[in-house]
Coordinates of C-alpha atoms in Angstrom, one line a residue:
V1 CA 18.1 -78.0 -39.0
K2 CA 19.1 -78.4 -35.3
L3 CA 20.2 -75.5 -33.0
W4 CA 22.6 -76.8 -30.1
R5 CA 24.1 -75.0 -27.1
V6 CA 28.1 -75.4 -27.2
D7 CA 28.7 -75.2 -23.5
S8 CA 26.3 -78.0 -22.7
G9 CA 25.6 -79.9 -25.7
E10 CA 21.9 -79.3 -25.3
L11 CA 19.6 -79.4 -28.2
M12 CA 17.7 -76.2 -28.1
T13 CA 15.5 -76.6 -30.9
T14 CA 14.7 -78.4 -34.3
L15 CA 13.9 -76.1 -37.1
R16 CA 11.2 -77.9 -39.4
G17 CA 10.0 -76.9 -42.8
H18 CA 12.2 -78.4 -45.6
G19 CA 11.0 -81.0 -47.8
G20 CA 14.5 -82.4 -48.5
W21 CA 17.9 -82.9 -47.0
V22 CA 19.6 -79.8 -45.6
R23 CA 22.6 -79.3 -47.3
S24 CA 24.0 -75.9 -45.5
A25 CA 23.1 -73.7 -42.4
R26 CA 24.5 -70.6 -41.6
F27 CA 24.1 -67.9 -39.2
I28 CA 23.1 -64.6 -40.4
L29 CA 25.4 -61.8 -39.6
G30 CA 24.5 -60.5 -36.0
G31 CA 23.4 -64.0 -35.0
H32 CA 19.7 -63.1 -34.7
G33 CA 18.7 -65.8 -37.8
V34 CA 19.8 -68.8 -39.8
A35 CA 19.8 -69.4 -43.3
S36 CA 19.4 -73.0 -44.5
A37 CA 19.8 -74.4 -48.2
S38 CA 18.1 -77.6 -48.9
H39 CA 17.9 -80.3 -51.6
D40 CA 14.2 -79.3 -51.8
R41 CA 15.4 -76.5 -53.9
T42 CA 14.5 -73.7 -51.2
V43 CA 16.5 -71.4 -49.0
R44 CA 14.8 -70.5 -45.8
E45 CA 15.5 -67.9 -43.4
W46 CA 14.7 -68.5 -39.8
S47 CA 14.5 -65.9 -36.8
L48 CA 16.2 -66.6 -33.9
A49 CA 14.9 -63.4 -32.1
G50 CA 13.3 -65.0 -29.0
R51 CA 14.9 -68.3 -27.4
E52 CA 11.6 -70.0 -27.2
E53 CA 10.1 -68.8 -30.5
F54 CA 11.7 -70.1 -33.7
Q55 CA 10.0 -69.4 -37.1
V56 CA 10.3 -68.9 -40.8
F57 CA 10.2 -65.2 -41.6
A58 CA 6.9 -64.8 -43.4
G59 CA 7.8 -64.6 -47.4
Q60 CA 11.4 -65.7 -46.9
V61 CA 11.5 -69.0 -48.6
L62 CA 13.5 -68.5 -51.6
D63 CA 12.5 -71.0 -54.4
G64 CA 14.0 -70.3 -57.8
H65 CA 16.2 -73.3 -58.2
T66 CA 15.6 -76.1 -60.3
D67 CA 17.9 -78.6 -58.4
G68 CA 19.1 -78.8 -54.9
I69 CA 20.9 -76.1 -53.2
L70 CA 24.1 -76.9 -51.5
S71 CA 24.9 -73.4 -49.9
A72 CA 23.5 -69.9 -49.1
S73 CA 25.4 -67.0 -47.8
F74 CA 24.2 -63.4 -47.0
S75 CA 26.2 -60.1 -48.0
P76 CA 27.8 -58.3 -45.3
D77 CA 24.9 -55.6 -45.3
R78 CA 22.3 -58.6 -45.5
T79 CA 20.5 -57.1 -48.5
R80 CA 21.5 -59.9 -50.8
I81 CA 21.9 -63.6 -50.7
V82 CA 24.0 -65.8 -53.0
T83 CA 22.7 -69.4 -53.4
A84 CA 24.2 -72.3 -55.4

């Protein structure tokens, strides 16, 4: 997953951790994180709290699927996530 600055086209960081193709990436409401869905059958939630520090939230690797995941989206209150 790559995070880019729109105004300059600068690559800010690459978020590494998936073991397969990333099929979807979405900002979490408020823009302080990203959820990514992958062919490796996991969804990862990334913290964007600090400009220099990008990490997977501890314990936030969702891995209940038996096949690749094409999409993930949070509920408006960010208490649930739907994956497909």
